Short mmCIF file of C-alpha atoms in Angstrom, two decimals:
data_model
loop_
_atom_site.label_atom_id
_atom_site.label_comp_id
_atom_site.label_asym_id
_atom_site.label_seq_id
_atom_site.Cartn_x
_atom_site.Cartn_y
_atom_site.Cartn_z
CA MET A 1 -9.17 -8.77 -13.45
CA LEU A 2 -8.36 -5.37 -13.51
CA ASN A 3 -9.83 -4.68 -16.60
CA TYR A 4 -13.39 -6.48 -15.28
CA LEU A 5 -12.55 -4.61 -12.03
CA TRP A 6 -12.25 -0.91 -13.82
CA ALA A 7 -15.20 -1.75 -16.26
CA PHE A 8 -17.40 -2.20 -13.12
CA MET A 9 -16.53 1.06 -11.57
CA ILE A 10 -17.25 2.65 -14.83
CA LEU A 11 -20.01 1.21 -15.73
CA ILE A 12 -22.09 1.07 -12.35
CA GLY A 13 -21.19 4.64 -11.80
CA ILE A 14 -22.91 5.89 -14.88
CA VAL A 15 -25.72 3.55 -15.09
CA TRP A 16 -26.22 4.25 -11.16
CA GLY A 17 -25.76 7.85 -11.72
CA MET A 18 -28.53 7.96 -14.32
CA ALA A 19 -30.80 5.77 -12.63
CA ASN A 20 -30.54 8.10 -9.86
CA GLY A 21 -30.27 11.28 -10.98
CA THR A 22 -26.96 12.02 -10.12
CA ALA A 23 -25.73 12.08 -13.62
CA ALA A 24 -24.48 16.13 -12.85
CA ALA A 25 -22.27 14.87 -10.10
CA VAL A 26 -20.99 11.70 -11.97
CA THR A 27 -20.01 14.35 -14.72
CA GLN A 28 -18.17 16.46 -12.18
CA GLY A 29 -16.72 13.66 -10.51
CA ILE A 30 -14.97 11.82 -13.38
CA LEU A 31 -13.68 15.38 -14.57
CA ASP A 32 -12.39 16.14 -10.78
CA SER A 33 -10.87 13.26 -10.28
CA ALA A 34 -9.09 13.48 -14.14
CA GLY A 35 -7.92 16.62 -12.80
CA GLU A 36 -6.82 15.47 -8.99
CA ALA A 37 -4.83 12.75 -10.44
CA VAL A 38 -2.70 15.21 -12.17
CA SER A 39 -2.03 16.99 -9.47
CA LEU A 40 -1.47 13.81 -7.17
CA CYS A 41 1.10 13.23 -9.42
CA VAL A 42 2.58 16.55 -9.46
CA THR A 43 3.09 16.06 -5.77
CA MET A 44 4.40 12.67 -6.46
CA LEU A 45 6.97 13.88 -8.95
CA GLY A 46 8.49 15.84 -6.32
CA VAL A 47 8.78 13.69 -3.28
CA ILE A 48 9.16 10.30 -4.94
CA SER A 49 12.18 11.65 -7.46
CA LEU A 50 13.78 12.85 -3.63
CA TRP A 51 13.03 9.22 -2.20
CA THR A 52 14.72 7.81 -5.03
CA GLY A 53 17.59 10.19 -5.11
CA VAL A 54 18.42 9.13 -1.51
CA LEU A 55 17.67 5.93 -2.40
CA LYS A 56 20.19 6.13 -4.50
CA ILE A 57 23.01 7.42 -2.84
CA ALA A 58 21.85 4.89 0.10
CA GLU A 59 22.26 1.81 -2.99
CA ASN A 60 25.55 3.26 -4.53
CA ALA A 61 27.12 3.20 -0.84
CA GLY A 62 26.48 0.00 -0.36
CA LEU A 63 23.17 0.74 2.40
CA VAL A 64 20.95 -1.23 0.32
CA GLY A 65 23.00 -4.48 0.33
CA ARG A 66 23.80 -4.66 3.70
CA LEU A 67 20.22 -3.95 4.12
CA THR A 68 19.30 -7.19 1.88
CA GLU A 69 21.73 -9.29 3.57
CA LYS A 70 20.25 -8.80 7.29
CA MET A 71 16.60 -9.09 5.08
CA LYS A 72 17.75 -13.09 3.88
CA PRO A 73 16.25 -15.07 6.34
CA LEU A 74 12.87 -12.94 6.01
CA LEU A 75 13.22 -13.00 2.16
CA ARG A 76 13.66 -16.71 1.77
CA PHE A 77 11.01 -17.42 4.03
CA LEU A 78 8.13 -15.14 2.40
CA PHE A 79 9.54 -15.68 -1.61
CA PRO A 80 11.21 -19.55 -1.13
CA ARG A 81 11.34 -20.04 -4.83
CA LEU A 82 13.11 -16.30 -4.90
CA PRO A 83 16.51 -17.22 -6.43
CA GLU A 84 19.36 -15.99 -3.97
CA ASN A 85 20.79 -12.85 -4.90
CA HIS A 86 17.88 -12.18 -7.89
CA PRO A 87 17.94 -8.23 -7.98
CA ALA A 88 14.41 -7.92 -6.91
CA GLY A 89 15.21 -9.07 -3.40
CA ARG A 90 17.00 -5.90 -3.32
CA SER A 91 14.17 -3.72 -4.09
CA ILE A 92 11.71 -6.13 -1.99
CA ALA A 93 13.49 -5.60 1.14
CA THR A 94 13.82 -1.70 1.01
CA ASN A 95 10.34 -1.70 -0.12
CA MET A 96 9.65 -3.24 2.59
CA ILE A 97 11.95 -1.05 5.00
CA ALA A 98 10.15 1.78 3.79
CA ASN A 99 6.82 0.61 4.35
CA ILE A 100 8.06 -0.64 8.20
CA LEU A 101 9.56 2.66 8.85
CA GLY A 102 6.28 4.63 7.45
CA LEU A 103 7.85 6.17 4.73
CA GLY A 104 5.18 5.28 2.16
CA TRP A 105 6.47 8.21 -0.73
CA ALA A 106 10.06 6.04 -0.52
CA ALA A 107 8.48 2.90 -0.40
CA THR A 108 6.51 3.09 -4.17
CA PRO A 109 9.18 3.23 -6.55
CA ALA A 110 11.30 0.55 -4.79
CA GLY A 111 8.11 -1.28 -4.94
CA LEU A 112 7.57 -0.54 -8.47
CA LYS A 113 11.50 -1.70 -9.37
CA ALA A 114 10.47 -5.12 -7.91
CA MET A 115 7.66 -5.64 -9.63
CA ASP A 116 9.12 -4.98 -12.75
CA GLN A 117 12.60 -7.27 -11.72
CA LEU A 118 9.70 -10.11 -10.64
CA ALA A 119 8.55 -9.82 -13.96
CA GLU A 120 11.59 -10.31 -15.57
CA LEU A 121 12.39 -13.36 -13.45
CA GLU A 122 8.93 -14.50 -15.04
CA ASP A 123 10.38 -14.13 -18.17
CA GLU A 124 13.29 -16.09 -17.45
CA ARG A 125 11.51 -18.77 -16.37
CA ARG A 126 9.28 -19.03 -19.06
CA ARG A 127 12.33 -18.74 -21.33
CA GLU A 128 13.78 -22.14 -19.39
CA GLY A 129 10.46 -23.61 -19.20
CA SER A 130 10.68 -23.78 -15.75
CA PRO A 131 7.33 -25.79 -13.93
CA GLU A 132 7.49 -22.42 -11.90
CA ALA A 133 7.01 -20.65 -15.05
CA ARG A 134 3.45 -18.78 -15.58
CA PRO A 135 1.65 -18.18 -19.03
CA ALA A 136 2.55 -14.54 -20.06
CA GLY A 137 0.31 -11.86 -18.25
CA GLU A 138 0.09 -13.82 -15.10
CA ALA A 139 1.20 -12.60 -11.99
CA GLY A 140 3.84 -14.96 -10.70
CA ASN A 141 3.91 -16.42 -6.80
CA GLU A 142 6.23 -13.69 -5.34
CA MET A 143 4.59 -10.92 -7.25
CA CYS A 144 1.28 -12.03 -5.45
CA THR A 145 3.19 -12.63 -2.21
CA PHE A 146 4.46 -9.21 -2.76
CA LEU A 147 1.49 -7.65 -3.16
CA ILE A 148 -0.72 -9.25 -0.53
CA ILE A 149 2.33 -8.22 2.36
CA ASN A 150 2.34 -5.11 0.84
CA ILE A 151 -1.36 -4.12 0.93
CA SER A 152 -1.28 -6.10 4.62
CA SER A 153 0.37 -2.96 6.05
CA LEU A 154 3.92 -3.20 7.08
CA GLN A 155 4.14 0.49 9.26
CA LEU A 156 5.19 0.14 13.12
CA ILE A 157 4.03 3.95 13.88
CA PRO A 158 1.04 5.35 11.73
CA ILE A 159 2.58 8.56 11.75
CA ASN A 160 0.04 10.76 9.74
CA MET A 161 -2.76 9.09 12.00
CA ILE A 162 -1.61 10.48 15.00
CA ALA A 163 -0.98 13.75 13.36
CA TYR A 164 -4.35 13.53 12.45
CA ARG A 165 -5.51 12.84 15.95
CA SER A 166 -3.45 15.48 17.63
CA ARG A 167 -4.87 17.89 15.12
CA TYR A 168 -8.78 17.29 16.56
CA GLY A 169 -7.71 17.65 19.67
CA SER A 170 -6.61 14.14 21.14
CA ALA A 171 -5.66 13.75 24.61
CA ASP A 172 -3.49 11.07 24.16
CA PRO A 173 -2.19 10.87 19.97
CA THR A 174 -0.38 7.83 20.15
CA ALA A 175 -2.71 5.37 21.87
CA VAL A 176 -3.15 4.75 18.35
CA ILE A 177 0.13 3.00 18.23
CA GLY A 178 -0.14 0.15 20.65
CA PRO A 179 -3.35 -1.41 19.09
CA ALA A 180 -2.18 -0.58 15.74
CA LEU A 181 0.58 -2.34 15.87
CA ALA A 182 -1.57 -5.64 17.01
CA ALA A 183 -3.93 -5.18 14.06
CA THR A 184 -0.89 -4.72 11.65
CA LEU A 185 0.34 -7.69 13.18
CA ALA A 186 -2.95 -9.54 12.27
CA SER A 187 -3.37 -8.97 9.37
CA THR A 188 -0.16 -9.22 7.67
CA ALA A 189 0.00 -12.83 9.61
CA ALA A 190 -3.55 -13.53 7.85
CA ALA A 191 -1.87 -12.43 4.50
CA VAL A 192 1.28 -14.66 5.33
CA VAL A 193 -0.53 -17.79 6.28
CA PHE A 194 -2.97 -16.93 3.37
CA CYS A 195 -0.22 -16.53 0.92
CA ARG A 196 1.64 -20.16 1.76
CA LEU A 197 -1.43 -22.10 1.27
CA MET A 198 -1.87 -20.96 -2.10
CA GLU A 199 1.37 -21.38 -3.24
CA ARG A 200 1.81 -24.86 -1.78
CA LYS A 201 -1.89 -25.30 -3.84
CA GLY A 202 -0.65 -24.28 -6.78
CA ARG A 203 2.65 -26.73 -6.79
CA GLY A 204 0.23 -29.72 -5.60
CA ALA A 205 -2.03 -29.05 -8.44
CA GLY A 206 0.96 -27.74 -11.04
CA MET B 1 4.84 8.67 24.67
CA LYS B 2 6.44 11.96 24.37
CA TRP B 3 9.11 10.37 22.71
CA ILE B 4 7.32 8.51 19.90
CA LEU B 5 5.51 11.99 18.91
CA LEU B 6 9.22 12.99 18.76
CA ALA B 7 10.57 9.92 17.17
CA SER B 8 8.09 10.64 14.61
CA ASP B 9 9.21 14.70 14.08
CA TYR B 10 12.69 13.27 13.31
CA MET B 11 12.32 9.97 11.23
CA ILE B 12 12.38 11.45 8.03
CA PRO B 13 15.05 13.42 8.22
CA LEU B 14 17.16 10.75 10.51
CA THR B 15 17.22 8.43 7.45
CA ILE B 16 17.99 11.32 4.97
CA LEU B 17 20.83 12.22 7.39
CA TYR B 18 21.79 8.46 7.68
CA ILE B 19 22.00 7.46 4.48
CA VAL B 20 23.52 10.90 3.13
CA GLY B 21 26.33 11.06 6.13
CA PHE B 22 27.04 7.14 4.87
CA ALA B 23 27.32 7.91 1.33
CA VAL B 24 29.99 11.09 2.27
CA LEU B 25 32.25 9.00 4.76
CA MET B 26 32.24 6.28 1.91
CA ARG B 27 33.36 8.75 -0.08
CA ARG B 28 30.46 8.67 -3.06
CA PRO B 29 29.58 11.96 -5.57
CA VAL B 30 26.30 11.84 -2.89
CA TYR B 31 25.16 14.66 -5.32
CA ASP B 32 25.64 12.80 -8.52
CA ASP B 33 24.14 9.26 -7.38
CA PHE B 34 21.06 11.66 -6.26
CA VAL B 35 20.30 13.13 -9.78
CA GLU B 36 20.85 10.07 -11.24
CA GLY B 37 18.08 8.45 -8.59
CA ALA B 38 15.77 11.27 -9.13
CA LYS B 39 15.40 10.91 -12.43
CA GLU B 40 14.64 7.51 -12.37
CA GLY B 41 11.70 8.67 -9.98
CA ALA B 42 10.77 10.80 -12.28
CA SER B 43 10.04 8.94 -15.01
CA THR B 44 8.45 6.26 -12.59
CA VAL B 45 5.98 8.72 -11.51
CA PHE B 46 5.14 9.74 -15.22
CA GLY B 47 4.70 6.54 -16.24
CA ILE B 48 1.67 5.51 -13.21
CA LEU B 49 0.22 8.95 -14.40
CA PRO B 50 -2.43 7.37 -17.05
CA THR B 51 -2.57 4.45 -14.42
CA LEU B 52 -3.70 7.02 -11.49
CA VAL B 53 -5.96 9.03 -13.83
CA GLY B 54 -7.68 5.80 -15.16
CA LEU B 55 -8.15 4.27 -11.49
CA MET B 56 -9.07 7.76 -10.30
CA VAL B 57 -11.62 8.77 -12.56
CA GLY B 58 -13.35 5.00 -12.09
CA VAL B 59 -13.69 5.52 -8.00
CA GLY B 60 -14.73 9.11 -8.93
CA ALA B 61 -17.38 8.37 -10.71
CA LEU B 62 -18.68 5.07 -8.21
CA ARG B 63 -18.70 7.90 -5.29
CA ALA B 64 -20.63 10.84 -7.49
CA SER B 65 -22.99 8.45 -8.59
CA GLY B 66 -23.69 7.55 -4.38
CA PHE B 67 -23.62 4.28 -5.68
CA LEU B 68 -21.01 3.53 -2.64
CA ASP B 69 -23.67 4.77 -0.25
CA ALA B 70 -26.10 2.73 -1.34
CA VAL B 71 -23.97 -0.47 -0.63
CA THR B 72 -23.63 1.53 3.17
CA ARG B 73 -27.27 1.64 3.39
CA VAL B 74 -27.50 -2.46 2.09
CA LEU B 75 -24.28 -3.55 4.26
CA GLY B 76 -25.53 -1.41 7.41
CA PRO B 77 -27.97 -4.22 8.73
CA ILE B 78 -25.32 -6.54 8.17
CA ALA B 79 -22.60 -4.89 10.17
CA GLY B 80 -24.93 -4.30 12.73
CA TRP B 81 -25.64 -7.66 13.22
CA ILE B 82 -22.45 -8.78 13.54
CA GLY B 83 -21.76 -5.93 15.82
CA PHE B 84 -19.81 -3.75 13.47
CA PRO B 85 -20.19 0.05 14.24
CA THR B 86 -22.45 0.97 11.39
CA ALA B 87 -20.95 4.45 11.53
CA LEU B 88 -17.53 3.29 10.26
CA LEU B 89 -18.79 1.35 7.33
CA PRO B 90 -18.06 3.89 4.79
CA VAL B 91 -14.64 4.34 6.09
CA ALA B 92 -14.05 0.94 5.62
CA LEU B 93 -15.19 1.10 2.01
CA VAL B 94 -13.77 4.12 0.42
CA ARG B 95 -10.47 2.69 2.56
CA LEU B 96 -10.31 0.00 0.02
CA PHE B 97 -10.71 2.19 -2.84
CA SER B 98 -8.59 5.91 -2.21
CA SER B 99 -7.39 7.10 0.78
CA SER B 100 -7.44 9.95 0.53
CA ALA B 101 -11.28 9.77 -0.12
CA ALA B 102 -10.96 7.82 3.56
CA THR B 103 -9.03 10.37 5.08
CA GLY B 104 -11.80 13.03 4.99
CA LEU B 105 -14.62 10.18 5.92
CA VAL B 106 -11.85 10.05 8.83
CA LEU B 107 -11.44 13.50 9.97
CA ASP B 108 -15.21 14.04 9.94
CA ILE B 109 -15.55 10.81 11.99
CA PHE B 110 -13.10 12.83 14.66
CA ARG B 111 -15.21 16.02 13.93
CA GLN B 112 -18.61 14.21 15.18
CA TYR B 113 -17.12 11.90 17.97
CA GLY B 114 -13.66 12.91 18.76
CA PRO B 115 -10.36 11.01 18.60
CA ASP B 116 -10.34 9.23 21.46
CA SER B 117 -14.14 8.18 21.17
CA GLU B 118 -14.82 4.61 20.77
CA LEU B 119 -15.58 5.02 17.23
CA GLY B 120 -12.65 7.63 17.01
CA MET B 121 -10.09 4.80 17.93
CA ILE B 122 -11.48 1.96 15.55
CA THR B 123 -10.96 4.58 12.99
CA SER B 124 -7.52 5.74 14.23
CA VAL B 125 -6.25 1.63 14.46
CA MET B 126 -8.55 0.73 10.78
CA MET B 127 -6.85 3.40 9.05
CA SER B 128 -3.35 2.41 10.23
CA CYS B 129 -3.66 -1.29 9.51
CA THR B 130 -4.85 -1.14 6.31
CA GLU B 131 -3.65 0.07 2.68
CA THR B 132 -5.60 1.17 -0.22
CA VAL B 133 -6.39 -2.48 -1.93
CA PHE B 134 -7.26 -1.14 -5.66
CA TYR B 135 -4.58 1.37 -5.41
CA THR B 136 -2.15 -0.48 -4.82
CA MET B 137 -3.22 -3.28 -7.00
CA SER B 138 -3.36 -1.24 -10.10
CA VAL B 139 -0.44 0.83 -10.00
CA TYR B 140 1.62 -2.38 -9.42
CA PHE B 141 0.43 -4.71 -11.75
CA MET B 142 0.10 -2.27 -14.57
CA THR B 143 3.73 -1.94 -14.27
CA ALA B 144 4.63 -5.62 -14.25
CA GLY B 145 1.97 -5.76 -17.18
CA VAL B 146 0.01 -8.35 -15.07
CA ARG B 147 -3.63 -8.66 -16.32
CA LYS B 148 -4.33 -11.98 -14.49
CA THR B 149 -3.97 -11.45 -10.73
CA ARG B 150 -4.65 -15.06 -9.54
CA TYR B 151 -5.24 -14.72 -6.12
CA THR B 152 -3.82 -11.02 -4.83
CA LEU B 153 -7.76 -9.97 -4.90
CA ALA B 154 -8.47 -12.47 -2.61
CA GLY B 155 -5.62 -11.97 0.16
CA ALA B 156 -5.36 -8.38 -0.03
CA LEU B 157 -9.38 -8.28 1.06
CA LEU B 158 -8.78 -11.46 3.55
CA ALA B 159 -5.95 -9.19 5.29
CA ALA B 160 -8.06 -5.98 4.62
CA ALA B 161 -11.07 -7.83 6.80
CA THR B 162 -8.69 -9.52 9.02
CA GLY B 163 -7.23 -5.87 10.10
CA ILE B 164 -10.72 -4.18 10.04
CA ALA B 165 -12.48 -6.91 12.55
CA ALA B 166 -9.14 -6.98 14.82
CA SER B 167 -9.63 -2.90 14.78
CA VAL B 168 -12.99 -3.25 16.28
CA LEU B 169 -12.05 -6.23 18.58
CA ILE B 170 -8.93 -4.92 20.39
CA VAL B 171 -10.43 -1.67 20.70
CA ARG B 172 -13.61 -2.99 22.22
CA TRP B 173 -12.11 -5.78 24.52
CA ALA B 174 -8.25 -4.95 25.18
#
């Protein structure tokens, strides 16, 4: 999927550029983007290391464990097949809390760790020949649910938007909070319902 | 609503204060813990660098070629027909690929129409309730070594579309 998607972006971009005389712009765009990716990573290197450091403190002090405990009902609802006390549960809980608080930079490392641990879970399932197991290289149900819910946005307060609005002279920068919360609820609800349906469908067929 | 602005200013420092303060009370070697975690973070970032370069080059090629603008032109009449503001089509589309590029477009809309106009409001809400679908998917799935993403893309696009539709409806009729 990602391979096709990437090939599509590159091929369409280049062919379209050549056909419309924007080939020079495409060259510039490609080179600039490669550089931009590196400068983004340099920024991320600082901020993400900061958050993984702080989160490690929280983890070692037992805060993450407490948090996961509190989020267990939610995790069980969203990931019914995730074994209880699986390490992925903690990472997912950390990622979701960071997203809800709007600490996107702190959410990413926890989210990546969760994906790693879910991949291990899939390995285990394959070894045990569990009926849930997906072939190697295929996303498990938990991965799909986790990503879709992540993408549906969980943020309660859109801090960045409020900052941009006030910088551009809004009379009421925080007016966005209520509507944003309602829209976020709508998109997350759609995500949850969709994941539920797909999971059920997969189980029926398998 | 002033307290919310205040709260968003204090969100990050208070989170860090709470965590470090709690750990000190638990008599943890906080700095050792911090460095241990930061090391993991640094290697995570290095790990996703190649994925990011690939993704951003793809998005860059697509944007620079003018393909996204062409898609916007084609979708324009359809969007107008279902009542979606045509001026916001580029933001909605670019938002799926790149957060920073979308932010640039949002600021253009703020400059042109003002953040408190209907268009400005819809944009603000739309940006707050969606995430960059392709960025998140490629970085997360590459990490897990997944090539077949099954229904993730469909679900993510559905969530994004719901968020976008909700933004327009809520701002117009709520």
